[in-house]
GROMACS .gro file of C-alpha atoms in nm:
model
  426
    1UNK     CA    1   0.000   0.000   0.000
    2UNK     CA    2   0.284   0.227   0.087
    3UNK     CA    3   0.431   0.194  -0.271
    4UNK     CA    4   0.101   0.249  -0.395
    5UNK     CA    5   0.095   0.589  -0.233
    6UNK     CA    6   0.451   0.670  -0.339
    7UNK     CA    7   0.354   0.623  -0.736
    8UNK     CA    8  -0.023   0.719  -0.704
    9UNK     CA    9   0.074   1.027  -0.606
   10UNK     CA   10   0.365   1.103  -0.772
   11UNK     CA   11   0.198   1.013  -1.126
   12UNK     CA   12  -0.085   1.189  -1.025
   13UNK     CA   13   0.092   1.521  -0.936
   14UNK     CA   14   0.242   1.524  -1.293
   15UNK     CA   15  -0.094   1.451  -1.495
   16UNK     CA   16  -0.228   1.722  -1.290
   17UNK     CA   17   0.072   1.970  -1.418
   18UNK     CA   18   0.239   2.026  -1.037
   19UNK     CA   19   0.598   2.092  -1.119
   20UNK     CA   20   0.840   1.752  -1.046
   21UNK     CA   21   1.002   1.854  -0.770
   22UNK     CA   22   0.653   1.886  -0.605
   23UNK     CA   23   0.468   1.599  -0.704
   24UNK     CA   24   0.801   1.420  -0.561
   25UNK     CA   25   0.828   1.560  -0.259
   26UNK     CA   26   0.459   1.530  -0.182
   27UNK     CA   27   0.462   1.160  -0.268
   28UNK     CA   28   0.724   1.101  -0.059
   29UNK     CA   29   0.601   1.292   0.271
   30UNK     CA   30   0.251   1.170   0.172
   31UNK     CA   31   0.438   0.816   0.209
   32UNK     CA   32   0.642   0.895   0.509
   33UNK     CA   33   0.299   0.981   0.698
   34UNK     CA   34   0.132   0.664   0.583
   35UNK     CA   35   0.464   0.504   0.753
   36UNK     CA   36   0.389   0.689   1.121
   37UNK     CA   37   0.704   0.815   1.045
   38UNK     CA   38   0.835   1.162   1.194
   39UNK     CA   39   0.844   1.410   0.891
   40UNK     CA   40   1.218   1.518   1.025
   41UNK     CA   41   1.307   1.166   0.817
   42UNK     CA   42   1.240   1.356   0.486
   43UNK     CA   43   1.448   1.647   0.581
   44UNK     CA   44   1.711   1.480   0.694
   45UNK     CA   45   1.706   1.283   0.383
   46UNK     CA   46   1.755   1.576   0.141
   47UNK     CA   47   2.001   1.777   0.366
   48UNK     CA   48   2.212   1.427   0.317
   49UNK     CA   49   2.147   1.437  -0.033
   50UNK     CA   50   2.262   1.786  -0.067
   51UNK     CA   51   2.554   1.756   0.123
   52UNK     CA   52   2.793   1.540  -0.068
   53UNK     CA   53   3.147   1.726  -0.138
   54UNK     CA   54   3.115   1.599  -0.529
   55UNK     CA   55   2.817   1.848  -0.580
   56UNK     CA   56   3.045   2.108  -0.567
   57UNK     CA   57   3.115   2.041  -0.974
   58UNK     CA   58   2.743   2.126  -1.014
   59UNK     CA   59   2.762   2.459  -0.951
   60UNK     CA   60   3.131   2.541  -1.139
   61UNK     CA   61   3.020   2.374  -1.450
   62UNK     CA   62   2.680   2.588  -1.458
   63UNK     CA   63   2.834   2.914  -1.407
   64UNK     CA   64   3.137   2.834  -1.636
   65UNK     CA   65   2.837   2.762  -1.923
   66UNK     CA   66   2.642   3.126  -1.814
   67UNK     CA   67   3.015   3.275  -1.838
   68UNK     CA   68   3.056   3.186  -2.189
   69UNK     CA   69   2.734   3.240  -2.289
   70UNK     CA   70   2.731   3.590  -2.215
   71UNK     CA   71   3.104   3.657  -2.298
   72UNK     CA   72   3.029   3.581  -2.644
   73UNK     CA   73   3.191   3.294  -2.715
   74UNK     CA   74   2.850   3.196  -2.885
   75UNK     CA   75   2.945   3.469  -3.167
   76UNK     CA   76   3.261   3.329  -3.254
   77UNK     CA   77   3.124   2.982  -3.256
   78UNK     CA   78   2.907   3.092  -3.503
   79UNK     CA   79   3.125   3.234  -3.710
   80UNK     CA   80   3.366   2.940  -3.754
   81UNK     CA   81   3.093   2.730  -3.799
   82UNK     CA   82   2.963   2.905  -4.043
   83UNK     CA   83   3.224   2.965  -4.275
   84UNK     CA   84   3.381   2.549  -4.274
   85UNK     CA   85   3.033   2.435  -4.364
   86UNK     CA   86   2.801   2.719  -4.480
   87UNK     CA   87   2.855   2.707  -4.862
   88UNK     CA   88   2.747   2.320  -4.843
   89UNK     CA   89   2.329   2.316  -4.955
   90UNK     CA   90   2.103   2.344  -4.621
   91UNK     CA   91   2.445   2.452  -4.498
   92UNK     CA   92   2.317   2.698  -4.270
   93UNK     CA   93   2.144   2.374  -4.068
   94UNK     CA   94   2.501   2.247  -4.075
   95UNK     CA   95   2.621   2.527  -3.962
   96UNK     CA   96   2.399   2.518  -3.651
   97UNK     CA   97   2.457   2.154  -3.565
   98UNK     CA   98   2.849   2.209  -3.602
   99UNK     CA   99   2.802   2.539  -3.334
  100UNK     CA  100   2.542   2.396  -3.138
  101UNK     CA  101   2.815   2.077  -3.125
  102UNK     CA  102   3.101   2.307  -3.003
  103UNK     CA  103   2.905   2.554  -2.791
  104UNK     CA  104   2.758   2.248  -2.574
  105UNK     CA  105   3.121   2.160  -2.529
  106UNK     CA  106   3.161   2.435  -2.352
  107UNK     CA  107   2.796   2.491  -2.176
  108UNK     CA  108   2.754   2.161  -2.074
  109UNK     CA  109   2.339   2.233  -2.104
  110UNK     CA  110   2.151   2.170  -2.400
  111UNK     CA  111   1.915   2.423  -2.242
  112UNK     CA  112   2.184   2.704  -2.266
  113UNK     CA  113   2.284   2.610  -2.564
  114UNK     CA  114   1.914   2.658  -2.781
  115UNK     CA  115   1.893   2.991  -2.575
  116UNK     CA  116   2.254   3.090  -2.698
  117UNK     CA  117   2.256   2.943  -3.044
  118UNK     CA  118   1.923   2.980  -3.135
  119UNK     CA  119   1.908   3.323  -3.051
  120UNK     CA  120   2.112   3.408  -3.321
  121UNK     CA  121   2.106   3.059  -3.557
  122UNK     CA  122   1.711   3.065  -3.582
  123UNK     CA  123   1.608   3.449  -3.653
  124UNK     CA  124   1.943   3.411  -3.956
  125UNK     CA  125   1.815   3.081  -4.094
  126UNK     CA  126   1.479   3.273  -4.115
  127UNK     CA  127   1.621   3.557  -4.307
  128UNK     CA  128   1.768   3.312  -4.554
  129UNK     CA  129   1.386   3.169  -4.675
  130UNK     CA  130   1.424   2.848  -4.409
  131UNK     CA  131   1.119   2.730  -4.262
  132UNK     CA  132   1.087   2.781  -3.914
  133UNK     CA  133   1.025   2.495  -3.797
  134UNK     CA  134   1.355   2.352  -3.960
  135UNK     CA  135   1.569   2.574  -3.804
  136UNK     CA  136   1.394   2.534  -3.440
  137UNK     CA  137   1.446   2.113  -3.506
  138UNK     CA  138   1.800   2.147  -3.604
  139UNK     CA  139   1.887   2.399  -3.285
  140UNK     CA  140   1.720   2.188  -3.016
  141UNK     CA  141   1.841   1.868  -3.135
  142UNK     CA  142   2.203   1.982  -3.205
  143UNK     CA  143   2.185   2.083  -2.875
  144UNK     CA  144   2.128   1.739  -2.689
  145UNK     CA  145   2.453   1.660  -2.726
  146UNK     CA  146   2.580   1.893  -2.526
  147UNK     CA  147   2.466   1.641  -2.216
  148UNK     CA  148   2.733   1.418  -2.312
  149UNK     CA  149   2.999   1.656  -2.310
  150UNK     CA  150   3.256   1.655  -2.059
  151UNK     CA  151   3.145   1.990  -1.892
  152UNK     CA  152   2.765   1.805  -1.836
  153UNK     CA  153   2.651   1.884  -1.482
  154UNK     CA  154   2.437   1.580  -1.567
  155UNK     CA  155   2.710   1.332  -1.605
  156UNK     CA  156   2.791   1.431  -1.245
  157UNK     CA  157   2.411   1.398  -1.125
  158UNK     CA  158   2.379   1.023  -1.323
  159UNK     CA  159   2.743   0.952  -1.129
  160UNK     CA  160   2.595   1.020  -0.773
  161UNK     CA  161   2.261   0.853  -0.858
  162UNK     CA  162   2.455   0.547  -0.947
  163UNK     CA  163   2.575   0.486  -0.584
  164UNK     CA  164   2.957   0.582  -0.657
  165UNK     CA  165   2.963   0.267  -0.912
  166UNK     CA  166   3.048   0.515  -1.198
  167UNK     CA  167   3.346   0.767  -1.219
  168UNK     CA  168   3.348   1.130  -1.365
  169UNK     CA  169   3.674   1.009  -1.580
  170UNK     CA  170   3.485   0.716  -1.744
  171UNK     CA  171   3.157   0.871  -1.825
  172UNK     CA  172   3.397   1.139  -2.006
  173UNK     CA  173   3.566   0.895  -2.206
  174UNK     CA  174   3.242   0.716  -2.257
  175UNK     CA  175   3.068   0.968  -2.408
  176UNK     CA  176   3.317   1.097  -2.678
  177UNK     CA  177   3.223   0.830  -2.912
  178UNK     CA  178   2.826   0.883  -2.916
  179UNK     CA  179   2.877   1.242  -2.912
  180UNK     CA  180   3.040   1.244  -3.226
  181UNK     CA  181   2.784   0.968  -3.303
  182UNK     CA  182   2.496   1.198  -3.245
  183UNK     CA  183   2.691   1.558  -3.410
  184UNK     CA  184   2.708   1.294  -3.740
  185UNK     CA  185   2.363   1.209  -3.728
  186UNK     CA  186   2.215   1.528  -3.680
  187UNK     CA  187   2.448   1.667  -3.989
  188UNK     CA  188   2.335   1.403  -4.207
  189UNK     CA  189   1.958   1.488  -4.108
  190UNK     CA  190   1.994   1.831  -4.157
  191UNK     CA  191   2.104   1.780  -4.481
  192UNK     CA  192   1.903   1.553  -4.634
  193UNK     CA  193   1.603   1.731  -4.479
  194UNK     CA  194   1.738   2.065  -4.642
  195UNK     CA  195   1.812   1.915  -4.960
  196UNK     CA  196   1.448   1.739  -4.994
  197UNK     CA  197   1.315   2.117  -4.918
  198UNK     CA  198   1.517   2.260  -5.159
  199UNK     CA  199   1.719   2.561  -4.971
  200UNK     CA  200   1.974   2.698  -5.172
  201UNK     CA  201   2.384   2.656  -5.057
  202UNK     CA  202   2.558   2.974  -4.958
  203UNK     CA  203   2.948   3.083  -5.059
  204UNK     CA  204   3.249   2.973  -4.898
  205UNK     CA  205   3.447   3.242  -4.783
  206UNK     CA  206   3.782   3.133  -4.864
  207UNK     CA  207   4.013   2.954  -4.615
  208UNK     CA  208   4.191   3.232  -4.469
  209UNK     CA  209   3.825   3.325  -4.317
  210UNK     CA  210   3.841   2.986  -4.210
  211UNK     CA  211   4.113   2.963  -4.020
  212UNK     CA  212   4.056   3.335  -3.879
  213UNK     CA  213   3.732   3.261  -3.755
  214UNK     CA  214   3.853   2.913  -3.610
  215UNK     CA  215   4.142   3.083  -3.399
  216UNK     CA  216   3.888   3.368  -3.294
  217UNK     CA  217   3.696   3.062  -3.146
  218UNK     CA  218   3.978   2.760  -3.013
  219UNK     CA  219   4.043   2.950  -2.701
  220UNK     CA  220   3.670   2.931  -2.547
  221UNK     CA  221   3.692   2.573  -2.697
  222UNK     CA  222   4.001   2.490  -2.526
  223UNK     CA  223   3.815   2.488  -2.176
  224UNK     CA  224   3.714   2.120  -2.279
  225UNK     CA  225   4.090   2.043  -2.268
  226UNK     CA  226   4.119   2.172  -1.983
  227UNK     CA  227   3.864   1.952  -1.804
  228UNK     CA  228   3.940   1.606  -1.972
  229UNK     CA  229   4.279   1.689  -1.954
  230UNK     CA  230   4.305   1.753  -1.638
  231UNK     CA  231   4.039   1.500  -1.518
  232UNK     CA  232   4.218   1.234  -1.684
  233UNK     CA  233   4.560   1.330  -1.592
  234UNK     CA  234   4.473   1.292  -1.231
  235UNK     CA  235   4.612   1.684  -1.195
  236UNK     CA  236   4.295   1.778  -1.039
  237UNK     CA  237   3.965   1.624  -0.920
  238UNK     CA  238   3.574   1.696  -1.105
  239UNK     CA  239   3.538   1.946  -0.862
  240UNK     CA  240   3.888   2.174  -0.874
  241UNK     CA  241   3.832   2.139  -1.258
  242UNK     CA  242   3.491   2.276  -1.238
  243UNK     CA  243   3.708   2.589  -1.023
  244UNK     CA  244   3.970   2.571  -1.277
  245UNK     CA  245   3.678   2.612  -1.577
  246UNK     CA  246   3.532   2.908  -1.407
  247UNK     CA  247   3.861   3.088  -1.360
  248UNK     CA  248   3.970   3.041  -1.679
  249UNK     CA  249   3.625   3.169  -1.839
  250UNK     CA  250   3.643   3.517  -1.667
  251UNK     CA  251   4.001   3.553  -1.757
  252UNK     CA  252   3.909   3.442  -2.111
  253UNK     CA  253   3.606   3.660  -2.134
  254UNK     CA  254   3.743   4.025  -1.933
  255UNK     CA  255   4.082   3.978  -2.036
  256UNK     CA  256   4.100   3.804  -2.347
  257UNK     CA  257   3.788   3.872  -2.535
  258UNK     CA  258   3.673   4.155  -2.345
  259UNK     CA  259   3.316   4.114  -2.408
  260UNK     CA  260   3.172   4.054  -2.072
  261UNK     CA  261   3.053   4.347  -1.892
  262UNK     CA  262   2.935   4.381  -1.548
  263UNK     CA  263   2.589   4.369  -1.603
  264UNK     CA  264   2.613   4.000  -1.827
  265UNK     CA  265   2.855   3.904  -1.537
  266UNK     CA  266   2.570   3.979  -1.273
  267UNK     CA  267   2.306   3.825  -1.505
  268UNK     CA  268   2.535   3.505  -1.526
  269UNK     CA  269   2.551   3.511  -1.181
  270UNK     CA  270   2.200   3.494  -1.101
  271UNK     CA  271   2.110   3.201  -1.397
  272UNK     CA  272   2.392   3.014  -1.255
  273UNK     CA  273   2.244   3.045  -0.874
  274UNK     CA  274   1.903   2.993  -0.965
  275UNK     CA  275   2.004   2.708  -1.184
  276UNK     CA  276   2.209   2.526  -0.917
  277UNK     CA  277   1.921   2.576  -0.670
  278UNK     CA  278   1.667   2.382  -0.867
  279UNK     CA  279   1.896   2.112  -0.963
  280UNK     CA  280   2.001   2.073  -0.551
  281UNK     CA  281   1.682   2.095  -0.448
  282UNK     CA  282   1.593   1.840  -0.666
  283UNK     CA  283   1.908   1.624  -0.611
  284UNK     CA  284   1.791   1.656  -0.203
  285UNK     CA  285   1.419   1.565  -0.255
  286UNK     CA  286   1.454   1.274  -0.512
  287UNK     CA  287   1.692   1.140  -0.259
  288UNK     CA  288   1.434   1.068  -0.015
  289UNK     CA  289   1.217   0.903  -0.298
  290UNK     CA  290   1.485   0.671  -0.417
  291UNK     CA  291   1.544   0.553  -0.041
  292UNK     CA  292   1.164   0.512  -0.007
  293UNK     CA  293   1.166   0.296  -0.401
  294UNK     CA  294   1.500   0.070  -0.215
  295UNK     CA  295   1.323   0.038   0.092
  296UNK     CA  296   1.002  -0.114  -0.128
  297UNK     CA  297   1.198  -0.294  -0.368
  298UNK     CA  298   1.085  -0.136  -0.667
  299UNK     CA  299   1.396  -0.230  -0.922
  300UNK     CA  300   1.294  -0.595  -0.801
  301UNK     CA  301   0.963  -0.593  -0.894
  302UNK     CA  302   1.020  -0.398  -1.268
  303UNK     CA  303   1.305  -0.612  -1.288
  304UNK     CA  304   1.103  -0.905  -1.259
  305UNK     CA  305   0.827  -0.798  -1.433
  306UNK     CA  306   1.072  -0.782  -1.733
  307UNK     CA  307   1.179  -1.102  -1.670
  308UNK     CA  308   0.862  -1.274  -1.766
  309UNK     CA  309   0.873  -1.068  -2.100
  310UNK     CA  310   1.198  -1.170  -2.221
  311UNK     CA  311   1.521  -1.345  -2.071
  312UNK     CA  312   1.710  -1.210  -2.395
  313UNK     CA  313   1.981  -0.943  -2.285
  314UNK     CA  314   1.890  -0.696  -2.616
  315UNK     CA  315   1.490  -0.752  -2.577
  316UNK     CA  316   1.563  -0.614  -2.174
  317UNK     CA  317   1.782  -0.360  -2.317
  318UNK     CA  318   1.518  -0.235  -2.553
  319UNK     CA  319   1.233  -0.247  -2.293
  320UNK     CA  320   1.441  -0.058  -2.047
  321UNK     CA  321   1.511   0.219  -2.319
  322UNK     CA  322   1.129   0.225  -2.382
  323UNK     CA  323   1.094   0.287  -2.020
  324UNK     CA  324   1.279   0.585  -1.970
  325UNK     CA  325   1.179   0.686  -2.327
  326UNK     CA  326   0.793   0.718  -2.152
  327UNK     CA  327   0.967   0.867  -1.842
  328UNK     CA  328   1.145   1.118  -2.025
  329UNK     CA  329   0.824   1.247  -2.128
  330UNK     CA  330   0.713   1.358  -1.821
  331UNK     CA  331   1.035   1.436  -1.689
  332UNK     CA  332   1.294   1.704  -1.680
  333UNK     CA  333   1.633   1.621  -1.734
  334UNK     CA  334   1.780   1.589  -1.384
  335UNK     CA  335   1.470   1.482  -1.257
  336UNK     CA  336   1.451   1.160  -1.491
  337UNK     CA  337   1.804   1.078  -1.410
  338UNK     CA  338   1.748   1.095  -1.026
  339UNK     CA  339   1.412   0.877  -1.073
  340UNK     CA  340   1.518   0.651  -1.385
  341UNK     CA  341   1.897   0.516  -1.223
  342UNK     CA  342   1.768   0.373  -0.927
  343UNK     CA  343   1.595   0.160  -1.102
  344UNK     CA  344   1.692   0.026  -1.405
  345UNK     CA  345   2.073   0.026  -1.332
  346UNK     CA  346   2.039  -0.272  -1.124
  347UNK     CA  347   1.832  -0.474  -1.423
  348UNK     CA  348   2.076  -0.369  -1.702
  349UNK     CA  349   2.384  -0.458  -1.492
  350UNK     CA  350   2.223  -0.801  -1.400
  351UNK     CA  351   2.211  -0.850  -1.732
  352UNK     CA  352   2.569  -0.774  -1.838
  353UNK     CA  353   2.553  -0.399  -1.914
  354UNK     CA  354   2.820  -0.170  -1.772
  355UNK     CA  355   2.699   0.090  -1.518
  356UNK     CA  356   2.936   0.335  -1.775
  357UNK     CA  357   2.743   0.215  -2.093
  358UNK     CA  358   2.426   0.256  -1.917
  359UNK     CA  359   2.519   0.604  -1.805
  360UNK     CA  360   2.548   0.711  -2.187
  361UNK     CA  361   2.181   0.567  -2.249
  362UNK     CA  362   2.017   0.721  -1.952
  363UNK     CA  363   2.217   1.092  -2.049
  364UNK     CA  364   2.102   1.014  -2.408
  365UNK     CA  365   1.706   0.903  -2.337
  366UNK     CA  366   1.666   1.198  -2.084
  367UNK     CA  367   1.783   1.464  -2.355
  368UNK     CA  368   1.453   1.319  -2.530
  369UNK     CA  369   1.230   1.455  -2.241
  370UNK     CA  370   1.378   1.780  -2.303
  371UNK     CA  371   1.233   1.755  -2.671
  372UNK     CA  372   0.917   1.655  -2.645
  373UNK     CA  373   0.606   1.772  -2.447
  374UNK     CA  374   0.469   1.854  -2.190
  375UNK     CA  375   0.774   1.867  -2.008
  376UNK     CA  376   1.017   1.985  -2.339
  377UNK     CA  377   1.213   2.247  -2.153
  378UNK     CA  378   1.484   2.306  -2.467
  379UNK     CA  379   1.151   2.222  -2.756
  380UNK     CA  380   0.936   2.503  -2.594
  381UNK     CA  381   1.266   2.764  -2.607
  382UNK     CA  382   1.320   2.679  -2.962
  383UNK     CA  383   0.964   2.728  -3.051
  384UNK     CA  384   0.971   3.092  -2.874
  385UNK     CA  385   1.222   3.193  -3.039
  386UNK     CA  386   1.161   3.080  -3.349
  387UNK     CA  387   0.806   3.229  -3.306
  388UNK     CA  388   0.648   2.943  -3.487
  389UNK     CA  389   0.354   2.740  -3.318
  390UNK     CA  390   0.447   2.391  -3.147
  391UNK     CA  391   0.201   2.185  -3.327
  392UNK     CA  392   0.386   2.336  -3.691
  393UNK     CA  393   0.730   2.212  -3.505
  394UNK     CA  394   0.626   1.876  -3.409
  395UNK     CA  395   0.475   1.773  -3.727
  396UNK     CA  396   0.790   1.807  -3.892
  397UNK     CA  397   1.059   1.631  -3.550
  398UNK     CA  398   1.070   1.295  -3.709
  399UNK     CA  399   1.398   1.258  -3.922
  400UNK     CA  400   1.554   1.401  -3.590
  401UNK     CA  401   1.391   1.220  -3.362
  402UNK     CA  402   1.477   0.928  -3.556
  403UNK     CA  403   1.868   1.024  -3.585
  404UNK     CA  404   1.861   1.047  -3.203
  405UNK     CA  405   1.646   0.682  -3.171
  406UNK     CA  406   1.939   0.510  -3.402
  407UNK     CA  407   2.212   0.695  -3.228
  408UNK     CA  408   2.078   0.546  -2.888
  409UNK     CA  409   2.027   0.199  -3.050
  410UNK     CA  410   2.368   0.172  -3.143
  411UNK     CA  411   2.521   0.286  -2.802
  412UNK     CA  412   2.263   0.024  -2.650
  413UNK     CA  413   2.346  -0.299  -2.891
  414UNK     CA  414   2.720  -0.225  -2.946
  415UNK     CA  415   2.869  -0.145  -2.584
  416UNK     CA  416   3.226  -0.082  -2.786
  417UNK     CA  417   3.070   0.272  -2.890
  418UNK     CA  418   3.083   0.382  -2.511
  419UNK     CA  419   3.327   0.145  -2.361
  420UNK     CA  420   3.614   0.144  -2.665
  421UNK     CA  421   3.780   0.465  -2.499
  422UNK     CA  422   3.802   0.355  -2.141
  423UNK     CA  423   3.917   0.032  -2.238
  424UNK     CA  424   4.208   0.123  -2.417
  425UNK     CA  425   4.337   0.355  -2.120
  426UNK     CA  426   4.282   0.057  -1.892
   0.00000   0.00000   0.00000
């Protein structure tokens, strides 16, 4: 019965439109009081769940993102990208998915990166005769890879979820591969779906513009070398390189670039600290659900549920991905990852899949949920800025949504895509 009240209530809170970290919190208090339990269990459950060292990261990596954005490094992105792949036809779509590639490098939010890029991609690729709901796909999907980037606050959340069986350094390593699996897919998508609409190819600028506008944009790039680099190296933990990132993005931006004043350096301030406030608060409340879904046994019973379907590995695998696909759609990013891990990471890894490998999926399946509605978070800022209505935009998502499905296929079925990289260093 207790279990009961736990999903009734959570699943009800959503289908009745009360933000996540709500319709968790209630479930789980509504569940504690079922119990006879004090309420001081809950609080003491997030404060626990807030106060691990590690979440220090979270907070560097979101301000370093807000620091770029508003230094301008988003300009310069643009610019490069523009000019290696802009003469190509539907080469301004390119041109988005290369930026969007390179600024979620650097942003670590897919989020940050439609608000960034697509402030400036979608209102140009409008000017040029492309449709607008083109231009909004190709932002908000180029932007999902950003969560597999090495400066992902959401590799750290999906690290802690996992009950320390995952490490920053090998979720870095494991996502290069499907993140240049993804950047590929989108590019090919984008073209073809240019090329069937007929937009016309622009003119390459010459390669001294080239490399002009690629040196004008390696040194906000370079912050991602910093962080694996240093990750890897062992020259500094997740946590001094999230330090490291943010001191080298206000030297980068006041001294180098020059472009961030004092009032986009307040302004990243607050995004950053209202940004790591939501994603603690949520980190501290879906702690006290997960204990409540261990104390009830709920991987168990899904995991035998599944069972009876199938004792094939790849059917599981599939079923699993189905799962969080449906959980995606009601949840935000963070929020999936914090409700998803706890439990399907036990089934998967019962059934041979690596913790790492099944890091990628979850990162990958939860960038869905920020695509699709109701939840959509990065779908409903590309559709605002595009000004085109959401029922135009989703009419025309499936060649993306079907380069992200086969890009997630292949990092379930062939574990090498996500696992090659940190096997070779072992």
């Amino acid at each position: 019965m207790a279990l009961i009240i736990l999903c009734a209530v959570f699943v009800g809170g959503l289908v009745l439109g009360m933000p996540v970290i709500f319709a968790i919190g209630l479930s789980s208090i509504a569940t504690v009081l079922y119990e006879g339990l004090p309420l001081a269990v809950v609080f003491q459950r997030m404060a626990s769940g807030m106060g691990t060292f590690s979440f220090l990261t979270i907070p560097f990596f979101i301000f370093t993102g807000e620091l770029m954005m508003y230094g301008g490094i988003a300009d310069r992105i643009i610019r490069s990208s523009k000019a290696m792949v802009g003469h190509v036809r539907g080469g301004l779509g390119m041109t988005n998915v290369v930026a969007c590639t390179m600024f979620g490098g650097v942003s670590g939010s897919p989020v940050a990166d439609v608000s960034a890029m697509g402030s400036a991609l979608i209102p140009l690729m409008k000017r040029e005769g492309i449709d607008a709901d083109y231009a909004v796909n190709v932002t908000t999907y180029s932007s999902l890879v950003g969560a597999l980037m090495p400066t992902s606050h959401n590799m750290i959340i999906y690290s802690l979820a996992a009950g320390g069986l995952v490490s920053m350094n090998a979720l870095i390593m494991a996502g290069a591969i499907p993140a240049l699996l993804l950047t590929i897919a989108n590019v090919l998508t984008a073209y073809f779906v240019a090329r069937s609409r007929g937009y016309s190819r622009g003119e390459f600028p010459g390669w001294t513009e080239v490399w002009r506008s690629l040196a004008a944009a390696v040194p906000g790039l370079f912050i991602i070398v910093i962080i694996v680099g240093g990750i890897l190296s062992g020259v500094f933990t997740a946590a001094e390189a999230g330090a490291v990132a943010v001191l080298y993005a206000l030297l980068l931006t006041i001294f180098v670039y020059r472009s961030l004043s004092f009032e986009n350096f307040l302004k990243a301030v607050a995004k950053a600290t209202k940004t790591t406030g939501v994603v603690l608060l949520l980190i501290g409340i879906s702690t006290m659900f997960g204990y409540l879904m261990s104390i009830y046994g709920v991987a168990d019973i899904v995991g035998e549920a599944l069972s009876h379907v199938s004792t094939q590995p790849w059917v599981i695998f599939i079923l699993v991905n189905i799962a969080l696909f449906i959980f995606g759609i009601f949840l935000d990013m963070a929020a999936h990852i914090l409700v998803c891990t706890p439990i399907f990471l036990p089934i998967v890894t019962q059934y041979g899949m690596d913790p790492v490998q099944f890091g990628i999926i979850v990162l990958l399946n939860s960038t869905i949920g920020l695509n699709t509605p109701p939840v959509g978070a990065a779908f409903y800022l590309g559709c605002a800025i595009g000004e085109v209505p959401v029922s135009k935009v989703i009419r025309s998502i499936w060649p993306f949504m079907v380069a992200l499905w086969t890009t997630l296929m292949i990092v379930t079925l062939i574990p090498e895509t996500s696992m090659f990289i940190q096997d070779l260093f072992r």
